[in-house]
PDB file of C-alpha atoms in Angstrom:
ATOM      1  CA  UNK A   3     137.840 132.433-143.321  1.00 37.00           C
ATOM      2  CA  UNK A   4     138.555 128.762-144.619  1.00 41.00           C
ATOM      3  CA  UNK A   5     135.674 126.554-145.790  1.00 42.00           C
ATOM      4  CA  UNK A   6     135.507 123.481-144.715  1.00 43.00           C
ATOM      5  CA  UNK A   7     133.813 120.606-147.067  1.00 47.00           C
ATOM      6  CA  UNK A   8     133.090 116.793-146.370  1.00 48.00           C
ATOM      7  CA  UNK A   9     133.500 116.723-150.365  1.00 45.00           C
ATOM      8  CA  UNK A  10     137.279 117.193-150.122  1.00 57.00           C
ATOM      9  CA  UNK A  11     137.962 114.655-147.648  1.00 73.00           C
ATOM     10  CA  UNK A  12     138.679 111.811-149.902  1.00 88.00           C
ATOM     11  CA  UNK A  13     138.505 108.377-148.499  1.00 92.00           C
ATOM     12  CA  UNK A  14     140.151 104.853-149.862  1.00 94.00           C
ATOM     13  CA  UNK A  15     138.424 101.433-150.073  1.00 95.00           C
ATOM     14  CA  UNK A  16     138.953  98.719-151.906  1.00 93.00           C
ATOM     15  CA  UNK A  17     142.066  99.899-153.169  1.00 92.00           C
ATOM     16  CA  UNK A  18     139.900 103.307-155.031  1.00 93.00           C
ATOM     17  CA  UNK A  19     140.472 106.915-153.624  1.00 94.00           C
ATOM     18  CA  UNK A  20     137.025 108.451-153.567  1.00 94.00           C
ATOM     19  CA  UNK A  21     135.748 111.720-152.832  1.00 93.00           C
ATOM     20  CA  UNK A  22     131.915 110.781-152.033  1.00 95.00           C
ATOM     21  CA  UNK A  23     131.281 108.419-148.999  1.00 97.00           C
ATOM     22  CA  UNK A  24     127.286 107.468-150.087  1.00 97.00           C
ATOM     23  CA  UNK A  25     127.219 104.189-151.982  1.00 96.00           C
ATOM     24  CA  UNK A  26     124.065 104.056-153.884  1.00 94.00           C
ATOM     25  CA  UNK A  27     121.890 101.315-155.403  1.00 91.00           C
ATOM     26  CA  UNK A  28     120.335 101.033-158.757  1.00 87.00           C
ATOM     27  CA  UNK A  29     116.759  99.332-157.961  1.00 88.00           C
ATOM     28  CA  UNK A  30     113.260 100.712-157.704  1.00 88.00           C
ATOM     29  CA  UNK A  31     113.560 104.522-159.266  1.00 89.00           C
ATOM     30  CA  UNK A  32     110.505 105.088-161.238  1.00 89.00           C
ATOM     31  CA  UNK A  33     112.428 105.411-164.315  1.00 88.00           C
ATOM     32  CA  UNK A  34     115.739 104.853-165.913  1.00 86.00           C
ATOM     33  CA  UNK A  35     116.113 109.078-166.428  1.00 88.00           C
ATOM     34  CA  UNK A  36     114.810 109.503-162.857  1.00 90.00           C
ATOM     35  CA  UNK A  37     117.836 106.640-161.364  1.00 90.00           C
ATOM     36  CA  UNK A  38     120.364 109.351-163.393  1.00 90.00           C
ATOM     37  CA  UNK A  39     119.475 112.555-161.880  1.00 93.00           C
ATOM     38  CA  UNK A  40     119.660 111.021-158.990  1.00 94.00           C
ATOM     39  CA  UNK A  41     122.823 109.272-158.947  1.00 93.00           C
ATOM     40  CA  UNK A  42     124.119 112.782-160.651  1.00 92.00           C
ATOM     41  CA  UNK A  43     123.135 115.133-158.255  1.00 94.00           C
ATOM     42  CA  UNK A  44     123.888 112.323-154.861  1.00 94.00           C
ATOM     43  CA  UNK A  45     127.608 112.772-156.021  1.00 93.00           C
ATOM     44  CA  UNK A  46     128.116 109.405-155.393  1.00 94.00           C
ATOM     45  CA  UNK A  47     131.207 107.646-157.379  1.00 94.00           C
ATOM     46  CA  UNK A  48     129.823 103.842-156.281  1.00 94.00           C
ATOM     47  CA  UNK A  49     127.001 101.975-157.677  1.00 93.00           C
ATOM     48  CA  UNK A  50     125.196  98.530-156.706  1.00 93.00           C
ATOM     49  CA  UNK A  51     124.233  96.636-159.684  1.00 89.00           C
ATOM     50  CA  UNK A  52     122.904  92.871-159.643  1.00 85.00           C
ATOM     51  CA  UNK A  53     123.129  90.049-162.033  1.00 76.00           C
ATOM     52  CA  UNK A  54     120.121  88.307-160.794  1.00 63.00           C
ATOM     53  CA  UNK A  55     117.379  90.753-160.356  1.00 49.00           C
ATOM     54  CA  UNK A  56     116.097  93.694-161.907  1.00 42.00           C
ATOM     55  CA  UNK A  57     113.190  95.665-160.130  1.00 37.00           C
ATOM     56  CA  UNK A  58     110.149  96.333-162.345  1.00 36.00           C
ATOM     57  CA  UNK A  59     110.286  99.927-163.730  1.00 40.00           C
ATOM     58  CA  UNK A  60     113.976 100.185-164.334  1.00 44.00           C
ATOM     59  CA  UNK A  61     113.691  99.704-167.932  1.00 46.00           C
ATOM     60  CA  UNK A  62     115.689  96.541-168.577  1.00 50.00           C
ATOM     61  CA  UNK A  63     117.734  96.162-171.417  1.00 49.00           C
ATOM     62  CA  UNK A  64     120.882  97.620-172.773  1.00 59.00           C
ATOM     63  CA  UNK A  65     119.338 101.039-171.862  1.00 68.00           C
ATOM     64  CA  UNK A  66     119.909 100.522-167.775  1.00 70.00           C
ATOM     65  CA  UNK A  67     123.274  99.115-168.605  1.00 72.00           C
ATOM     66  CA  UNK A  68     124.300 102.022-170.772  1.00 77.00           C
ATOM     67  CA  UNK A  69     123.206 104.385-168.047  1.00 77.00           C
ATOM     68  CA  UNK A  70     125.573 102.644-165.480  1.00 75.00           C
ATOM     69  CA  UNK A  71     128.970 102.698-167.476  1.00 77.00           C
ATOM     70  CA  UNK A  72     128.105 106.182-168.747  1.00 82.00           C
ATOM     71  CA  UNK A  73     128.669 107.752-165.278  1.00 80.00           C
ATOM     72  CA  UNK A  74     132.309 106.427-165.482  1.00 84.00           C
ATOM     73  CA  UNK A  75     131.932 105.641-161.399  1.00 88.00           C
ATOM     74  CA  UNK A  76     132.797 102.326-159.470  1.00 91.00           C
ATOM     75  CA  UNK A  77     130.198  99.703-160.561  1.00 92.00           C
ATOM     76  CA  UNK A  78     129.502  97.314-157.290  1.00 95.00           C
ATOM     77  CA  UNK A  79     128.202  94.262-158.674  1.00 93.00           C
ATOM     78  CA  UNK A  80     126.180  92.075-155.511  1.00 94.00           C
ATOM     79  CA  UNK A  81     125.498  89.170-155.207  1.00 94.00           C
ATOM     80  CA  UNK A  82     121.751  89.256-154.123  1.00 90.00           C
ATOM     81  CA  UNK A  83     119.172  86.920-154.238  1.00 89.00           C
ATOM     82  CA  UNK A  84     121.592  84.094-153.113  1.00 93.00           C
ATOM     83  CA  UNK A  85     120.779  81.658-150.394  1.00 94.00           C
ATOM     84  CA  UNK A  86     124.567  79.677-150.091  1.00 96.00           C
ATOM     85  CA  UNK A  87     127.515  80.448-150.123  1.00 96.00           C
ATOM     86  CA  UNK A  88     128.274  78.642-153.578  1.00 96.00           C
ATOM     87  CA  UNK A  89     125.464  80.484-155.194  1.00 95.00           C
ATOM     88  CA  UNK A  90     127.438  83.480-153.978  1.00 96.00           C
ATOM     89  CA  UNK A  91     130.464  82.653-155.065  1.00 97.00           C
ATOM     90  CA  UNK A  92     129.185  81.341-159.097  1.00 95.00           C
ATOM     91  CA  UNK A  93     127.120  84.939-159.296  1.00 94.00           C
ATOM     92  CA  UNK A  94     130.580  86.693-158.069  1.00 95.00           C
ATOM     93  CA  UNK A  95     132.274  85.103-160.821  1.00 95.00           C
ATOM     94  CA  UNK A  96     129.675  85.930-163.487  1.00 93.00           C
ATOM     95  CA  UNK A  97     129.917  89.311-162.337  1.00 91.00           C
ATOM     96  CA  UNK A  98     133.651  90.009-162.064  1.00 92.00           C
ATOM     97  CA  UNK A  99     133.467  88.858-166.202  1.00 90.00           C
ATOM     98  CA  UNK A 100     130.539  90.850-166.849  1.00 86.00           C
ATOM     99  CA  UNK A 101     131.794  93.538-165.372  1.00 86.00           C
ATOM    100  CA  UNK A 102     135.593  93.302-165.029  1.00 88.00           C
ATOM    101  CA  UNK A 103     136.007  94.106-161.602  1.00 92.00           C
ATOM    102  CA  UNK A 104     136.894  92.146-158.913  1.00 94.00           C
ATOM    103  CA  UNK A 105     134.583  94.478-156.669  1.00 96.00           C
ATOM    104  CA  UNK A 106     131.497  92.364-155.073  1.00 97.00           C
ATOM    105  CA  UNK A 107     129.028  93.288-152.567  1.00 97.00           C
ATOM    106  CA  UNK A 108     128.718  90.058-150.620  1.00 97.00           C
ATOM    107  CA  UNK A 109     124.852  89.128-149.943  1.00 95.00           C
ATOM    108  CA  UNK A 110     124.143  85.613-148.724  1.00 96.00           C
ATOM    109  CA  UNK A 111     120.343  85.624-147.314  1.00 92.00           C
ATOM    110  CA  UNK A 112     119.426  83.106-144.535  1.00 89.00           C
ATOM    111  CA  UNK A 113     116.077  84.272-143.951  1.00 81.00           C
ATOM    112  CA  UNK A 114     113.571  85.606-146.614  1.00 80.00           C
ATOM    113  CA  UNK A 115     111.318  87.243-143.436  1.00 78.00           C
ATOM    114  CA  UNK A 116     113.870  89.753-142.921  1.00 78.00           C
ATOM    115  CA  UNK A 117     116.228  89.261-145.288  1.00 82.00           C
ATOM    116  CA  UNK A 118     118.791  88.504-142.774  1.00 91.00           C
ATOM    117  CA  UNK A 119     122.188  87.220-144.174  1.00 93.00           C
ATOM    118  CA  UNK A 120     123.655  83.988-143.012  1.00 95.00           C
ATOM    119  CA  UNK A 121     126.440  84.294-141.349  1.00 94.00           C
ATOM    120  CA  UNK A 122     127.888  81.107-141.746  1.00 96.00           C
ATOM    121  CA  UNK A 123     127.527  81.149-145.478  1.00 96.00           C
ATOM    122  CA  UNK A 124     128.632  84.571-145.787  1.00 97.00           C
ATOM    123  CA  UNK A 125     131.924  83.999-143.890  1.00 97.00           C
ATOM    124  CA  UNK A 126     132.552  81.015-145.649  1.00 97.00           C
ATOM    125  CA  UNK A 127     131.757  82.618-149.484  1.00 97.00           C
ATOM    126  CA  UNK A 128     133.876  85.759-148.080  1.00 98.00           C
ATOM    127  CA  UNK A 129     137.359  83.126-147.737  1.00 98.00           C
ATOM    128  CA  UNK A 130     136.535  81.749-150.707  1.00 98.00           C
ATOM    129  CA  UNK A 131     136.204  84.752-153.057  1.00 98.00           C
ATOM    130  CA  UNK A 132     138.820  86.646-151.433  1.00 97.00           C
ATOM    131  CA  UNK A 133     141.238  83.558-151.966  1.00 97.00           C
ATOM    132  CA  UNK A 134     140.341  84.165-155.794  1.00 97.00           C
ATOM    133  CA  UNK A 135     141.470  87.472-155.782  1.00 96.00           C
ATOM    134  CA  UNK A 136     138.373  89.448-154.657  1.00 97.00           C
ATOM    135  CA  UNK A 137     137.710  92.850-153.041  1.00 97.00           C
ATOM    136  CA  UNK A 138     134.930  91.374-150.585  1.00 98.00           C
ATOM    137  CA  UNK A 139     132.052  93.905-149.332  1.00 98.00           C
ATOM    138  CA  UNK A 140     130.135  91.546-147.198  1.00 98.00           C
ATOM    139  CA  UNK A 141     126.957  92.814-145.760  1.00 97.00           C
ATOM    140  CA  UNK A 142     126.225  91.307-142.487  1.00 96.00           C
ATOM    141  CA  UNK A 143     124.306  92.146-139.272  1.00 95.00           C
ATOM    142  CA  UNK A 144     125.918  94.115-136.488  1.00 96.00           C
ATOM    143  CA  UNK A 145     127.123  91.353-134.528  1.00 96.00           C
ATOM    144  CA  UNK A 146     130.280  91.547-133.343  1.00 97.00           C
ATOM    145  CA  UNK A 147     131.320  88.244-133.453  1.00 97.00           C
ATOM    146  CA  UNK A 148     130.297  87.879-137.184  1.00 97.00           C
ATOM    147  CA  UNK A 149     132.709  90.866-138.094  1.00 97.00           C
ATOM    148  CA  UNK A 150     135.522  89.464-136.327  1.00 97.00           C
ATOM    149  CA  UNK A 151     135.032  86.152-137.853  1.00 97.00           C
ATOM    150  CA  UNK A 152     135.171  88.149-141.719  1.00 98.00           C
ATOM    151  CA  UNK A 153     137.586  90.234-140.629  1.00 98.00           C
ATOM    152  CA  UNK A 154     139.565  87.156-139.454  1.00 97.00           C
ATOM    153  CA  UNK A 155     139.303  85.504-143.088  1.00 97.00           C
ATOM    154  CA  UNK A 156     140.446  88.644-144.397  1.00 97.00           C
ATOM    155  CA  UNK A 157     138.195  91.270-145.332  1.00 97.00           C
ATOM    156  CA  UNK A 158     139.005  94.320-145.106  1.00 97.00           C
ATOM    157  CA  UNK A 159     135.891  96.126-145.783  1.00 97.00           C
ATOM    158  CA  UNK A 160     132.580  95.319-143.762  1.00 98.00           C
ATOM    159  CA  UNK A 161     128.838  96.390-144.025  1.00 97.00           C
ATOM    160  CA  UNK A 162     126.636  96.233-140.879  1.00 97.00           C
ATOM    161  CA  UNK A 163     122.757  96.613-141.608  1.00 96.00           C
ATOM    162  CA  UNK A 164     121.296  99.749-139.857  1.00 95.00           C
ATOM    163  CA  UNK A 165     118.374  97.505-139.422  1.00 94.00           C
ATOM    164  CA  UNK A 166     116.184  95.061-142.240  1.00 93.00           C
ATOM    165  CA  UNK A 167     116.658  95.729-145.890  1.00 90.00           C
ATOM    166  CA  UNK A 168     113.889  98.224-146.707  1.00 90.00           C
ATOM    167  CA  UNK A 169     112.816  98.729-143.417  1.00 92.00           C
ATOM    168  CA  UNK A 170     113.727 102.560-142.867  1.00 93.00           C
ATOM    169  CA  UNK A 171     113.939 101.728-139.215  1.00 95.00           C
ATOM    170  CA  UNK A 172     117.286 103.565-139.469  1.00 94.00           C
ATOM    171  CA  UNK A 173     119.908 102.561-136.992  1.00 97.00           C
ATOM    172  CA  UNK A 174     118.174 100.368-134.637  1.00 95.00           C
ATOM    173  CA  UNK A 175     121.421  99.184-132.371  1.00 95.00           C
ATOM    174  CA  UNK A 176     123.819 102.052-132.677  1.00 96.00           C
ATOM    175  CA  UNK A 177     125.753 100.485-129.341  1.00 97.00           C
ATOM    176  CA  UNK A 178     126.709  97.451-131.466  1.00 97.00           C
ATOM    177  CA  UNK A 179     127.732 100.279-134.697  1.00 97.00           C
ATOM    178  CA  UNK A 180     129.680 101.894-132.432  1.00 97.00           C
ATOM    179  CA  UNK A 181     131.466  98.343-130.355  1.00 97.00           C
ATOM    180  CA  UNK A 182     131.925  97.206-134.050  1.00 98.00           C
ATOM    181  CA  UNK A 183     133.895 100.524-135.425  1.00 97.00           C
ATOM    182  CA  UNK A 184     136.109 100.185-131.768  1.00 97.00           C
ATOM    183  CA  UNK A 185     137.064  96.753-132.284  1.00 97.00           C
ATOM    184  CA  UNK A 186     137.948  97.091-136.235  1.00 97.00           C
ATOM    185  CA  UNK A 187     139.302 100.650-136.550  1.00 96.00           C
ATOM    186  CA  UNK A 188     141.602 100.100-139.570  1.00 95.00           C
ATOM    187  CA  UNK A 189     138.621  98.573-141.853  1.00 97.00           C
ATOM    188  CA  UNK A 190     136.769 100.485-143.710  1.00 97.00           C
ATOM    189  CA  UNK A 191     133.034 100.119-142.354  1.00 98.00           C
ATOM    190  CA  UNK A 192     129.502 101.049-144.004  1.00 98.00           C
ATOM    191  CA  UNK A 193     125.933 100.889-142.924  1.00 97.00           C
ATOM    192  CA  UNK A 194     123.896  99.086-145.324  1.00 95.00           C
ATOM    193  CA  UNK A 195     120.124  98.439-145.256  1.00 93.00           C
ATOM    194  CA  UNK A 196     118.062  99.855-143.152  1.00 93.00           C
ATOM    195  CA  UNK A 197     118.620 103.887-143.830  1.00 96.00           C
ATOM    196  CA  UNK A 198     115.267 105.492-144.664  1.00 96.00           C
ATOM    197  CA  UNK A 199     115.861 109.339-143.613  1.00 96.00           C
ATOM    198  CA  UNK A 200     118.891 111.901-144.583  1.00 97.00           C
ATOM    199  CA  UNK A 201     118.942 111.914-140.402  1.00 97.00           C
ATOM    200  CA  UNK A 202     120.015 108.314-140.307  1.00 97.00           C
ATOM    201  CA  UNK A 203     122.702 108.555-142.267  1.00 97.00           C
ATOM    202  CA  UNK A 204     123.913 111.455-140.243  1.00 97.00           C
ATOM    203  CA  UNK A 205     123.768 109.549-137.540  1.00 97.00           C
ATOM    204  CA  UNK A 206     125.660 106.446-139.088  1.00 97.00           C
ATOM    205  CA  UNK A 207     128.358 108.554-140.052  1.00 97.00           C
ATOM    206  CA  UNK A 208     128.793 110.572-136.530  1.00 97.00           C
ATOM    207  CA  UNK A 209     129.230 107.123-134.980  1.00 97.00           C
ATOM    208  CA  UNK A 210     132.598 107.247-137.253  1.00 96.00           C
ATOM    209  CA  UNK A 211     131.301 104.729-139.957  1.00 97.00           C
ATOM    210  CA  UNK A 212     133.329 105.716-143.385  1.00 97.00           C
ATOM    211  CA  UNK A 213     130.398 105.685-145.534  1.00 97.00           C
ATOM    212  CA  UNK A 214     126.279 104.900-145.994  1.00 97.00           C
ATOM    213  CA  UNK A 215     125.232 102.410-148.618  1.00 97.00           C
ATOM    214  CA  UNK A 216     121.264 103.184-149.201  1.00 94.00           C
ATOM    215  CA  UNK A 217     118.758 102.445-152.141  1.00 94.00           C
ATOM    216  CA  UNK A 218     115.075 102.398-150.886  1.00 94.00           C
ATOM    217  CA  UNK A 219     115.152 105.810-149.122  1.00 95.00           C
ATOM    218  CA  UNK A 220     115.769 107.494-152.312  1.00 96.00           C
ATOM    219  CA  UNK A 221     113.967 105.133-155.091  1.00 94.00           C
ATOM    220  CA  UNK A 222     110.940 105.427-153.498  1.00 95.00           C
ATOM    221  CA  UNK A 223     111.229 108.605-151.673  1.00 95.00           C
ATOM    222  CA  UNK A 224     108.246 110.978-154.008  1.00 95.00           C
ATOM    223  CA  UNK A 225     111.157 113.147-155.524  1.00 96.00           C
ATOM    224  CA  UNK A 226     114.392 110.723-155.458  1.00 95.00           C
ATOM    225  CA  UNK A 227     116.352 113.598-157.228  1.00 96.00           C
ATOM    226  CA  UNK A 228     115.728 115.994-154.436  1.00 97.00           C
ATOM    227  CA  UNK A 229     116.268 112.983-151.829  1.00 97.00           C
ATOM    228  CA  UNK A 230     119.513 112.052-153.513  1.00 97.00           C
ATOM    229  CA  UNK A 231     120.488 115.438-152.847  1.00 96.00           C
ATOM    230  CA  UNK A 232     119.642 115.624-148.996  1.00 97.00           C
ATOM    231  CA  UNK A 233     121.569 112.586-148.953  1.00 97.00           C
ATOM    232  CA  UNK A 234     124.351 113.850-150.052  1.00 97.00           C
ATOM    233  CA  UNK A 235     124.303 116.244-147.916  1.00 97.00           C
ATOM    234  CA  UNK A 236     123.456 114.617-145.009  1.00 97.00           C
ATOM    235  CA  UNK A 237     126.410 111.815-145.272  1.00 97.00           C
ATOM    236  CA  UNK A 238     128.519 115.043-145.335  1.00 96.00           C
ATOM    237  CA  UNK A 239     127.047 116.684-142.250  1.00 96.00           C
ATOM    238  CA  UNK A 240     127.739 113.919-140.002  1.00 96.00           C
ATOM    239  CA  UNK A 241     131.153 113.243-141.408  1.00 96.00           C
ATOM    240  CA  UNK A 242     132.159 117.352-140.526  1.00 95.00           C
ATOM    241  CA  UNK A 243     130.329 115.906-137.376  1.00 95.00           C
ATOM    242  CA  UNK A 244     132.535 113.477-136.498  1.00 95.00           C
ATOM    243  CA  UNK A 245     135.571 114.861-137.811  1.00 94.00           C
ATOM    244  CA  UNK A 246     135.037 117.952-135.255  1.00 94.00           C
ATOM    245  CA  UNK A 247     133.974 115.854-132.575  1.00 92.00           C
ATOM    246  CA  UNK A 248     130.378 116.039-131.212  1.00 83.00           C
ATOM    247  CA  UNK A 249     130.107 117.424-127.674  1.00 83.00           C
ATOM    248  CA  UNK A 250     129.315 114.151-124.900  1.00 84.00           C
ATOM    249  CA  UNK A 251     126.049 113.616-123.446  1.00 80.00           C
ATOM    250  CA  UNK A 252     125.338 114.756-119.880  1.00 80.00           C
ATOM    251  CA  UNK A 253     123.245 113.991-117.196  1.00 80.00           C
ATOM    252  CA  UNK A 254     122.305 116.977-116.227  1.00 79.00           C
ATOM    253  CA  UNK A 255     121.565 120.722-117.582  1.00 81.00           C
ATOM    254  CA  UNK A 256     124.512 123.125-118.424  1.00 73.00           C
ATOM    255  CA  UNK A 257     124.054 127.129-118.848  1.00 74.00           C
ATOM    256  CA  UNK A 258     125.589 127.924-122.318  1.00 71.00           C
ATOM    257  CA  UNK A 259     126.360 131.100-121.227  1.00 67.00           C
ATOM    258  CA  UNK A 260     127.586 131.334-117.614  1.00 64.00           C
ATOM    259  CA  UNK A 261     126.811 134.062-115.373  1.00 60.00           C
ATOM    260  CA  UNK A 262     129.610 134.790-112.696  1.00 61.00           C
ATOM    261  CA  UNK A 263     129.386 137.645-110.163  1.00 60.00           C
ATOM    262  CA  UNK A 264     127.128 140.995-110.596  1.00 55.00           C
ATOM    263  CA  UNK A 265     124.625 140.775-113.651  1.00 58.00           C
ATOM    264  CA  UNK A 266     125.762 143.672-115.936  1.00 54.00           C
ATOM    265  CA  UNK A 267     122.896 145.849-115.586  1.00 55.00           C
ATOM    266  CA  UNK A 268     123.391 146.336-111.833  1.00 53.00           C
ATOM    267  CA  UNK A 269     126.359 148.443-113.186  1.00 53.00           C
ATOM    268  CA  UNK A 270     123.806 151.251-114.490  1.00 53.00           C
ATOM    269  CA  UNK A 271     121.821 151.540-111.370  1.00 54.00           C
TER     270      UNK A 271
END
C-alpha cells in the first residue's frame, strides 16, 4: 500500500522549491536553544527575522544570528515596526545587504490597536520594492480589494491575516480566505497572524492556502518544541485534506451505511 506524505509535496515561492509549507518566526521563545529545537523539529525551511526589533529573551547578539544561518534555510527578513511606506522600503534595503536576499516580508502598520497594516502604504512600498528587484511578501488583511490592488502592482505572493497579530483568534473570516484564493489562484497565498492552535492551521490550509506563517502559537505555547511539532503536522493534515478533497457540507443527516431491503438477520429466522 503507498504512503502518502504532505512532506513530499514540494511547493515553489519566491522563485525557492520547498518541501515544508509552515513559515516560522524567530521572536518570543524563551531561549535561543529552545527557538532551535523548535525550528528543527517544525521542519520548516523559512524563517522571519527583523532588523528593527528583537523580543526580550532571545539572547541578542551574534549568538541569535549564528543560530539563524546555521540552519542553512530561507532567512525572511520583515520589515516590522514600520509605519510608511518609505520606512518600509529603507529597512528592506538594510535587510537585503544584511542579509543578501532580496526576500522581504512586507509589514507596513496603520494602526498600533490591532496592528492592522495600511493598505495604502503597503501597496505603494510593494511597487516600489518590487521595481528594485524584490521578492515582495506583503502581509495584508483579507480584503479582497487590497489583494487585487498588490496583485495588480505585481506581487506574486500574498499574506492575509487569519485575524490580529497575536490574537490566536484563528481564522476569523474564512469566506473572505476562501473569495481571496478564487480570485488569485496562480499566487502563492499564506495566512499570517492570527494562528494560535495546530487546528487553525488545518483549517487555513483545507481552504487551499499554500502555506501558514505563525510565531506566537509556538513561542509562547508552554513546550514550543512539542508545539512546533503539532504544527508541523497539522499544516500537513490539512494539505492531504485539501489535496483529497473534503466531503461538502449538507443540510441535512446522511446514513453512512445505507440499509436497502430485508435487514440481514431476518435471513436466520
Amino acid at each position: 500500500m503507498t504512503k502518502y506524505l504532505a512532506s513530499n509535496d514540494t511547493w515553489e515561492i519566491g522563485g525557492k522549491r520547498l518541501n515544508s509549507r509552515l513559515l516560522m518566526g524567530s521572536a518570543l521563545y524563551p531561549s535561543p536553544a529552545n527557538m532551535e529545537d523548535a525550528i528543527k523539529i517544525s521542519g520548516s525551511q523559512i524563517v522571519t527575522v527583523s532588523l528593527r526589533r528583537q523580543a526580550a529573551g532571545e539572547g541578542g547578539g551574534n549568538q541569535f544570528w549564528d543560530i539563524i544561518k546555521s540552519f542553512g534555510i530561507e532567512v525572511l527578513p520583515n520589515t516590522a515596526g514600520s509605519h510608511s511606506a518609505k520606512e518600509a522600503i529603507t529597512t528592506a534595503q538594510m535587510a537585503r545587504e544584511v542579509f543578501g536576499t532580496n526576500w522581504v516580508k512586507l509589514e507596513v502598520i496603520g494602526d498600533q490597536y490591532n496592528l492592522q497594516p495600511d493598505p495604502f502604504e503597503t501597496v505603494k512600498a510593494a511597487e516600489v520594492l518590487i521595481k528594485e528587484g524584490f521578492e515582495v511578501f506583503p502581509y495584508t488583511t483579507d480584503d479582497l480589494v487590497v489583494a487585487k490592488r498588490l496583485a495588480d502592482v505585481g506581487c506574486k505572493i500574498i499574506m492575509p491575516w487569519g485575524s490580529m497579530i497575536g490574537s490566536g483568534k484563528g481564522l476569523m473570516n474564512p469566506d473572505n480566505l476562501i473569495a481571496i484564493r478564487k480570485q488569485f489562484p496562480d499566487l502563492q497565498l499564506v495566512v499570517d497572524a492570527g494562528i494560535g492552535k495546530p487546528s487553525h492551521a488545518t483549517q487555513a490550509m483545507e481552504l487551499g492556502y499554500d502555506g501558514v506563517l505563525l510565531n506566537s502559537a509556538i513561542a509562547l505555547a508552554q513546550d514550543p518544541v512539542k508545539m512546533a511539532d503539532a504544527f508541523r503536522v497539522a499544516v500537513e493534515a490539512g494539505r492531504l485534506g485539501y489535496e483529497a478533497g473534503t466531503m461538502k457540507e449538507r443540510e441535512f443527516a446522511s446514513p453512512s451505511t445505507p440499509t436497502i431491503g430485508t435487514p440481514f438477520w431476518h435471513q436466520f429466522n
